[in-house]
Amino acid sequence: MIHVLIIEDDPMVAEINKTFLMKIQGFSLVGSVNNGVDAMSFLKKKSNNVDLILLDVFMPQMDGIAFLEKVKREYNHIDVIMVTAAQSAKDVKFALSHGVVDYIIKPFTFERMALALNTYKNRIEILNASISIEQSTLDKKIFPKNQSANFCPKGIDKQTLLSVKQIVASQEGMFSIKKLTTQTRISRISLKKYLNYLEEQGVIKGTLQYRAVGRPVLMYQYMFNNKEK
C-alpha cells in the first residue's frame, strides 16, 4: 500500500484530491494539511509513514516550492506529485529539477490523476523488484504515452469539451444550463451531457436550488473558481 499525504489549502480541492485518490487501488490517505509548515510537523512524527505527497504551490506560511526544496533535503525518500494551478516555466522547471514524479495542472480530470498515480504505482512495483529491467517494461509501465489523459468517452468531442470547460471556467458564481446554452451554442440536451461528464471529473458541482414557486433549478459551480490557484 502506498501512503499518501495531501498538502492543499483549499478544502474543496483537497476533497477532490481525496475522492480521486480513494477510487484507485493501492493507495491509502494518511493525512491532509493546508500548508508546508504543518506538513513538516506531520512528517516529523515517526508514526506517520508517507511514501507520496500530492503538493500544491500557492499556500500560506510555507508555499509548495519552499516545501518541495525542504522535503527533498530532509526526506529524500518521499516522492512528490505537484497538483497546482502554477503554470510558470520557472515553477515547473524548479519542480522537475527537484525530482517530482509528475506535474498536474488544475483543473484536472480523474483520468489525468489516475494516470499519474497508476504510473507511479507501476514504477514503485518495478523498481522494488530484484530483477533486471527491459526497455519494453520501462516503456509500458514507467514511461507510457499519455493516452488516458486525452481519452474522451463515446459521445464527448474533445474540442467541444475544451470549449465548454473554458466557458464554465469563466462563469462568476453559480450558473444554469439555460445560461450556458446561449454562450456555447450547444443544444440543452447535448450540453447536459458535457456538464454531466465535467461533474463526474470533479470540475463542476451541481446543486438543486428550491424556489418558493415552481420546480427546483439545477445550478452548477466551477470547483476551482474561489481562488486564483
Coordinates of N, CA, C and O in Angstrom, one line a residue, residues 19-143:
T19 N -11.1 12.3 -3.0 CA -12.1 11.4 -3.7 C -11.4 10.7 -4.8 O -11.7 9.5 -5.0
F20 N -10.6 11.4 -5.6 CA -10.0 10.7 -6.7 C -9.0 9.6 -6.2 O -8.9 8.5 -6.8
L21 N -8.2 10.0 -5.2 CA -7.3 9.0 -4.7 C -7.9 7.7 -4.2 O -7.4 6.6 -4.4
M22 N -9.0 7.9 -3.5 CA -9.7 6.7 -2.9 C -10.3 5.8 -3.9 O -10.7 4.7 -3.6
K23 N -10.4 6.3 -5.2 CA -11.0 5.5 -6.3 C -10.0 4.5 -6.9 O -10.3 3.6 -7.7
I24 N -8.7 4.7 -6.6 CA -7.6 4.0 -7.2 C -7.0 3.0 -6.2 O -6.6 3.4 -5.1
Q25 N -7.0 1.7 -6.6 CA -6.5 0.7 -5.7 C -5.0 0.9 -5.4 O -4.2 1.3 -6.3
G26 N -4.6 0.5 -4.2 CA -3.2 0.5 -3.9 C -2.7 1.8 -3.2 O -1.5 1.9 -2.8
F27 N -3.6 2.7 -2.9 CA -3.2 4.0 -2.2 C -4.1 4.2 -1.0 O -5.2 3.8 -0.9
S28 N -3.4 4.7 0.0 CA -4.1 5.0 1.3 C -3.8 6.4 1.8 O -2.6 6.8 1.8
L29 N -4.8 7.2 2.1 CA -4.6 8.6 2.6 C -4.2 8.5 4.0 O -5.0 8.0 4.9
V30 N -3.0 9.1 4.4 CA -2.6 9.1 5.8 C -2.8 10.5 6.4 O -2.8 10.6 7.7
G31 N -3.1 11.5 5.6 CA -3.3 12.8 6.2 C -3.5 13.9 5.1 O -3.2 13.7 4.0
S32 N -4.1 15.0 5.6 CA -4.3 16.2 4.7 C -4.1 17.4 5.5 O -4.7 17.6 6.5
V33 N -3.1 18.3 5.1 CA -2.8 19.5 5.7 C -2.9 20.7 4.7 O -2.9 20.4 3.5
N34 N -2.9 21.9 5.2 CA -3.2 23.0 4.3 C -2.0 24.0 4.1 O -2.1 25.0 3.5
N35 N -0.8 23.6 4.6 CA 0.4 24.4 4.4 C 1.7 23.6 4.6 O 1.6 22.6 5.3
G36 N 2.8 24.1 4.2 CA 4.0 23.4 4.3 C 4.6 23.3 5.7 O 5.2 22.3 6.1
V37 N 4.3 24.3 6.6 CA 4.7 24.2 8.0 C 4.0 23.0 8.7 O 4.7 22.2 9.3
D38 N 2.7 22.9 8.5 CA 2.0 21.8 9.2 C 2.4 20.5 8.5 O 2.5 19.4 9.2
A39 N 2.8 20.5 7.3 CA 3.2 19.3 6.6 C 4.5 18.8 7.2 O 4.7 17.6 7.4
M40 N 5.5 19.7 7.4 CA 6.8 19.3 8.0 C 6.6 18.8 9.4 O 7.2 17.8 9.8
S41 N 5.6 19.3 10.2 CA 5.3 18.8 11.5 C 4.8 17.4 11.4 O 5.1 16.6 12.2
F42 N 3.9 17.2 10.4 CA 3.3 15.9 10.2 C 4.4 14.9 9.9 O 4.4 13.8 10.5
L43 N 5.3 15.2 9.1 CA 6.4 14.3 8.7 C 7.3 14.0 9.8 O 8.0 12.9 9.8
K44 N 7.5 14.9 10.8 CA 8.4 14.6 11.9 C 7.9 13.6 12.9 O 8.6 13.1 13.7
K45 N 6.6 13.3 12.8 CA 6.0 12.3 13.7 C 6.4 10.9 13.1 O 6.0 10.5 12.0
K46 N 7.1 10.1 13.9 CA 7.6 8.8 13.4 C 6.5 7.9 13.0 O 6.7 7.0 12.2
S47 N 5.3 8.1 13.6 CA 4.2 7.2 13.3 C 3.6 7.4 11.9 O 2.8 6.6 11.4
N48 N 3.9 8.5 11.3 CA 3.4 8.8 10.0 C 4.3 8.3 8.9 O 5.3 8.8 8.7
N49 N 3.8 7.3 8.2 CA 4.6 6.7 7.2 C 4.1 7.2 5.8 O 3.0 6.9 5.4
V50 N 4.8 8.1 5.2 CA 4.4 8.8 4.0 C 5.4 8.3 2.8 O 6.6 8.4 2.9
D51 N 4.8 7.9 1.7 CA 5.5 7.5 0.6 C 5.4 8.5 -0.5 O 6.4 8.7 -1.3
L52 N 4.2 9.2 -0.6 CA 4.0 10.1 -1.7 C 3.2 11.3 -1.2 O 2.3 11.2 -0.4
I53 N 3.5 12.5 -1.8 CA 2.8 13.7 -1.4 C 2.2 14.3 -2.6 O 2.8 14.4 -3.7
L54 N 0.9 14.7 -2.5 CA 0.3 15.5 -3.6 C 0.4 16.9 -3.1 O -0.3 17.3 -2.1
L55 N 1.1 17.8 -3.8 CA 1.5 19.1 -3.3 C 1.0 20.2 -4.2 O 1.2 20.3 -5.4
D56 N 0.4 21.2 -3.5 CA 0.0 22.4 -4.2 C 1.2 23.4 -4.1 O 2.1 23.2 -3.3
V57 N 1.1 24.5 -4.8 CA 2.2 25.5 -4.8 C 1.7 26.7 -3.9 O 2.4 27.1 -3.0
F58 N 0.5 27.3 -4.2 CA 0.1 28.5 -3.5 C -0.5 28.2 -2.2 O -1.7 27.8 -2.1
M59 N 0.2 28.4 -1.1 CA -0.3 28.1 0.2 C 0.3 29.1 1.2 O 1.4 29.7 0.9
P60 N -0.4 29.4 2.3 CA 0.1 30.3 3.3 C 1.3 29.7 4.1 O 1.5 28.5 4.1
Q61 N 2.0 30.5 4.8 CA 3.1 30.2 5.7 C 4.3 29.6 5.0 O 5.4 30.2 5.0
M62 N 4.2 28.5 4.4 CA 5.2 27.9 3.5 C 4.6 27.4 2.3 O 3.8 26.4 2.3
D63 N 4.9 28.0 1.1 CA 4.3 27.5 -0.1 C 4.9 26.2 -0.6 O 5.9 25.7 -0.1
G64 N 4.4 25.7 -1.7 CA 4.8 24.4 -2.2 C 6.2 24.4 -2.7 O 6.9 23.3 -2.6
I65 N 6.7 25.5 -3.3 CA 8.0 25.5 -3.8 C 9.1 25.4 -2.7 O 10.0 24.6 -2.7
A66 N 8.8 26.2 -1.6 CA 9.7 26.2 -0.5 C 9.7 24.8 0.2 O 10.7 24.3 0.7
F67 N 8.5 24.3 0.3 CA 8.3 23.0 1.0 C 9.0 21.9 0.2 O 9.7 21.0 0.7
L68 N 8.9 21.9 -1.2 CA 9.5 20.9 -2.0 C 11.0 20.9 -1.8 O 11.6 19.8 -1.7
E69 N 11.6 22.0 -1.8 CA 13.1 22.1 -1.6 C 13.4 21.5 -0.2 O 14.4 20.8 -0.1
K70 N 12.6 21.8 0.8 CA 12.9 21.4 2.2 C 12.7 19.9 2.3 O 13.5 19.2 2.9
V71 N 11.6 19.4 1.8 CA 11.3 18.0 1.9 C 12.3 17.1 1.2 O 12.6 16.0 1.6
K72 N 12.8 17.6 0.0 CA 13.7 16.8 -0.7 C 15.1 16.8 0.0 O 15.9 15.9 -0.2
R73 N 15.4 17.8 0.8 CA 16.6 17.8 1.5 C 16.5 17.0 2.8 O 17.5 16.3 3.1
E74 N 15.4 16.9 3.4 CA 15.3 16.2 4.7 C 14.6 14.8 4.6 O 14.8 14.0 5.5
Y75 N 13.8 14.6 3.6 CA 13.1 13.4 3.4 C 13.1 13.0 2.0 O 12.1 12.8 1.3
N76 N 14.3 12.7 1.5 CA 14.5 12.5 0.1 C 13.9 11.2 -0.4 O 13.6 11.0 -1.6
H77 N 13.5 10.3 0.5 CA 12.8 9.0 0.1 C 11.4 9.2 -0.3 O 10.8 8.3 -0.9
I78 N 10.8 10.4 0.1 CA 9.4 10.6 -0.2 C 9.2 11.2 -1.6 O 9.9 12.2 -2.0
D79 N 8.3 10.7 -2.4 CA 8.1 11.2 -3.7 C 7.0 12.2 -3.7 O 6.2 12.3 -2.8
V80 N 7.0 13.1 -4.7 CA 6.1 14.2 -4.8 C 5.4 14.3 -6.2 O 6.1 14.2 -7.2
I81 N 4.1 14.5 -6.2 CA 3.4 14.9 -7.4 C 2.8 16.2 -7.2 O 2.1 16.5 -6.2
M82 N 3.1 17.2 -8.1 CA 2.6 18.5 -7.9 C 1.2 18.5 -8.5 O 0.9 18.0 -9.6
V83 N 0.2 19.1 -7.7 CA -1.2 19.3 -8.2 C -1.5 20.7 -7.9 O -1.9 21.1 -6.8
T84 N -1.4 21.6 -9.0 CA -1.4 23.0 -8.8 C -1.9 23.7 -10.0 O -1.9 23.2 -11.1
A85 N -2.2 25.0 -9.8 CA -2.5 25.9 -11.0 C -1.3 26.7 -11.4 O -1.4 27.4 -12.4
A86 N -0.2 26.5 -10.7 CA 1.1 27.2 -11.1 C 1.6 26.7 -12.4 O 1.9 25.6 -12.6
Q87 N 1.6 27.6 -13.4 CA 2.0 27.2 -14.8 C 3.2 27.9 -15.3 O 3.6 27.8 -16.5
S88 N 3.9 28.7 -14.4 CA 5.0 29.4 -14.9 C 6.2 28.5 -15.2 O 6.3 27.4 -14.5
A89 N 6.9 28.7 -16.3 CA 8.0 27.9 -16.6 C 9.0 27.7 -15.5 O 9.6 26.7 -15.2
K90 N 9.2 28.8 -14.7 CA 10.1 28.8 -13.6 C 9.7 27.8 -12.5 O 10.5 27.0 -12.0
D91 N 8.4 27.8 -12.2 CA 7.9 26.8 -11.2 C 8.0 25.4 -11.7 O 8.4 24.5 -10.9
V92 N 7.6 25.2 -12.9 CA 7.7 23.8 -13.5 C 9.1 23.3 -13.5 O 9.4 22.2 -13.2
K93 N 10.0 24.2 -14.0 CA 11.4 23.8 -14.1 C 12.0 23.5 -12.7 O 12.7 22.5 -12.5
F94 N 11.6 24.3 -11.7 CA 12.1 24.1 -10.3 C 11.6 22.7 -9.8 O 12.4 21.9 -9.2
A95 N 10.3 22.4 -10.0 CA 9.7 21.2 -9.6 C 10.4 20.0 -10.2 O 10.8 19.0 -9.5
L96 N 10.6 20.1 -11.5 CA 11.2 18.9 -12.2 C 12.7 18.7 -11.8 O 13.1 17.6 -11.6
S97 N 13.4 19.8 -11.5 CA 14.8 19.7 -11.1 C 14.9 19.2 -9.7 O 16.0 18.7 -9.3
H98 N 13.8 19.2 -8.9 CA 13.8 18.7 -7.6 C 13.1 17.3 -7.5 O 12.7 16.9 -6.5
G99 N 13.0 16.7 -8.7 CA 12.6 15.3 -8.7 C 11.1 14.9 -8.6 O 10.8 13.8 -8.2
V100 N 10.2 15.9 -8.9 CA 8.8 15.5 -8.8 C 8.5 14.4 -9.9 O 9.1 14.4 -10.9
V101 N 7.6 13.5 -9.5 CA 7.4 12.4 -10.5 C 6.3 12.7 -11.5 O 6.2 12.0 -12.5
D102 N 5.5 13.8 -11.2 CA 4.5 14.2 -12.2 C 4.1 15.6 -11.8 O 4.4 16.1 -10.7
Y103 N 3.5 16.3 -12.8 CA 3.1 17.7 -12.6 C 1.7 17.9 -13.2 O 1.5 17.8 -14.4
I104 N 0.7 18.0 -12.4 CA -0.7 18.1 -12.8 C -1.2 19.5 -12.6 O -1.2 20.0 -11.5
I105 N -1.7 20.1 -13.7 CA -2.2 21.5 -13.6 C -3.7 21.5 -13.4 O -4.5 20.8 -14.1
K106 N -4.2 22.3 -12.5 CA -5.6 22.5 -12.2 C -6.3 23.3 -13.3 O -5.6 24.2 -13.8
P107 N -7.5 23.1 -13.6 CA -8.4 21.9 -13.2 C -8.0 20.7 -13.9 O -7.6 20.8 -15.1
F108 N -8.1 19.6 -13.3 CA -7.7 18.3 -13.9 C -8.8 17.3 -13.9 O -9.8 17.5 -13.1
T109 N -8.7 16.3 -14.6 CA -9.7 15.2 -14.7 C -9.3 14.0 -13.8 O -8.1 13.9 -13.5
F110 N -10.2 13.2 -13.6 CA -9.9 11.9 -12.8 C -9.0 11.1 -13.7 O -8.0 10.5 -13.1
E111 N -9.2 11.1 -15.0 CA -8.3 10.3 -15.8 C -6.8 10.7 -15.7 O -5.9 9.9 -15.7
R112 N -6.6 12.0 -15.6 CA -5.2 12.5 -15.5 C -4.6 12.2 -14.2 O -3.4 11.8 -14.1
M113 N -5.4 12.3 -13.1 CA -4.9 11.9 -11.8 C -4.7 10.4 -11.7 O -3.6 9.9 -11.2
A114 N -5.6 9.6 -12.3 CA -5.4 8.2 -12.3 C -4.2 7.7 -13.1 O -3.4 6.8 -12.7
L115 N -3.9 8.4 -14.2 CA -2.7 8.1 -15.0 C -1.5 8.4 -14.2 O -0.5 7.5 -14.1
A116 N -1.4 9.5 -13.5 CA -0.2 9.8 -12.6 C 0.0 8.8 -11.5 O 1.1 8.3 -11.3
L117 N -1.1 8.4 -10.8 CA -1.0 7.5 -9.7 C -0.7 6.1 -10.1 O 0.1 5.4 -9.5
N118 N -1.3 5.7 -11.2 CA -1.1 4.3 -11.6 C 0.3 4.1 -12.2 O 1.0 3.1 -12.0
T119 N 0.8 5.2 -12.9 CA 2.1 5.2 -13.4 C 3.1 5.1 -12.3 O 4.1 4.4 -12.3
Y120 N 2.9 5.9 -11.2 CA 3.7 5.9 -10.1 C 3.7 4.5 -9.4 O 4.8 4.0 -9.0
K121 N 2.6 3.9 -9.3 CA 2.4 2.6 -8.6 C 3.2 1.6 -9.4 O 3.9 0.7 -8.8
N122 N 3.1 1.6 -10.7 CA 3.9 0.7 -11.6 C 5.4 0.9 -11.4 O 6.1 -0.1 -11.4
R123 N 5.7 2.1 -11.3 CA 7.2 2.4 -11.2 C 7.7 1.9 -9.9 O 8.8 1.2 -9.9
I124 N 7.0 2.0 -8.8 CA 7.4 1.5 -7.5 C 7.5 0.0 -7.5 O 8.5 -0.6 -7.0
E125 N 6.5 -0.7 -8.1 CA 6.5 -2.1 -8.2 C 7.7 -2.7 -8.9 O 8.3 -3.6 -8.5
I126 N 8.0 -2.0 -10.0 CA 9.1 -2.5 -10.9 C 10.5 -2.2 -10.2 O 11.4 -3.1 -10.1
L127 N 10.6 -1.0 -9.6 CA 11.9 -0.6 -9.1 C 12.2 -1.4 -7.8 O 13.4 -1.5 -7.4
N128 N 11.1 -1.8 -7.1 CA 11.3 -2.6 -5.8 C 11.6 -4.1 -6.1 O 12.0 -4.8 -5.2
A129 N 11.4 -4.5 -7.3 CA 11.6 -5.9 -7.7 C 13.1 -6.1 -7.9 O 13.8 -5.3 -8.6
S130 N 13.6 -7.2 -7.5 CA 15.1 -7.6 -7.7 C 15.2 -8.3 -9.0 O 15.6 -9.4 -9.1
I131 N 15.0 -7.5 -10.1 CA 15.1 -8.1 -11.4 C 15.7 -7.0 -12.3 O 15.7 -5.8 -12.1
S132 N 16.3 -7.5 -13.5 CA 16.8 -6.6 -14.5 C 15.5 -6.0 -15.2 O 14.5 -6.7 -15.3
I133 N 15.6 -4.8 -15.7 CA 14.5 -4.2 -16.3 C 14.8 -4.0 -17.8 O 15.8 -3.4 -18.2
E134 N 13.9 -4.5 -18.6 CA 14.0 -4.4 -20.1 C 13.4 -3.0 -20.6 O 12.5 -2.5 -19.9
Q135 N 13.8 -2.6 -21.7 CA 13.3 -1.4 -22.3 C 11.8 -1.4 -22.5 O 11.1 -0.4 -22.2
S136 N 11.3 -2.5 -22.9 CA 9.8 -2.7 -23.2 C 9.0 -2.5 -21.9 O 7.9 -1.9 -21.9
T137 N 9.6 -2.9 -20.8 CA 8.9 -2.8 -19.5 C 8.9 -1.3 -19.1 O 7.9 -0.8 -18.6
L138 N 10.0 -0.6 -19.3 CA 10.1 0.8 -19.0 C 9.1 1.6 -19.8 O 8.4 2.5 -19.3
D139 N 9.0 1.3 -21.1 CA 8.1 2.0 -22.0 C 6.7 1.8 -21.6 O 5.8 2.7 -21.8
K140 N 6.4 0.6 -21.2 CA 5.0 0.2 -21.0 C 4.5 0.6 -19.6 O 3.4 1.1 -19.4
K141 N 5.4 0.5 -18.6 CA 5.0 0.7 -17.2 C 5.4 2.0 -16.6 O 4.7 2.6 -15.7
I142 N 6.6 2.5 -17.0 CA 7.1 3.7 -16.3 C 7.0 5.0 -17.2 O 6.7 6.1 -16.7
F143 N 7.2 4.8 -18.5 CA 7.1 6.0 -19.4 C 6.0 5.7 -20.4 O 6.3 5.8 -21.6

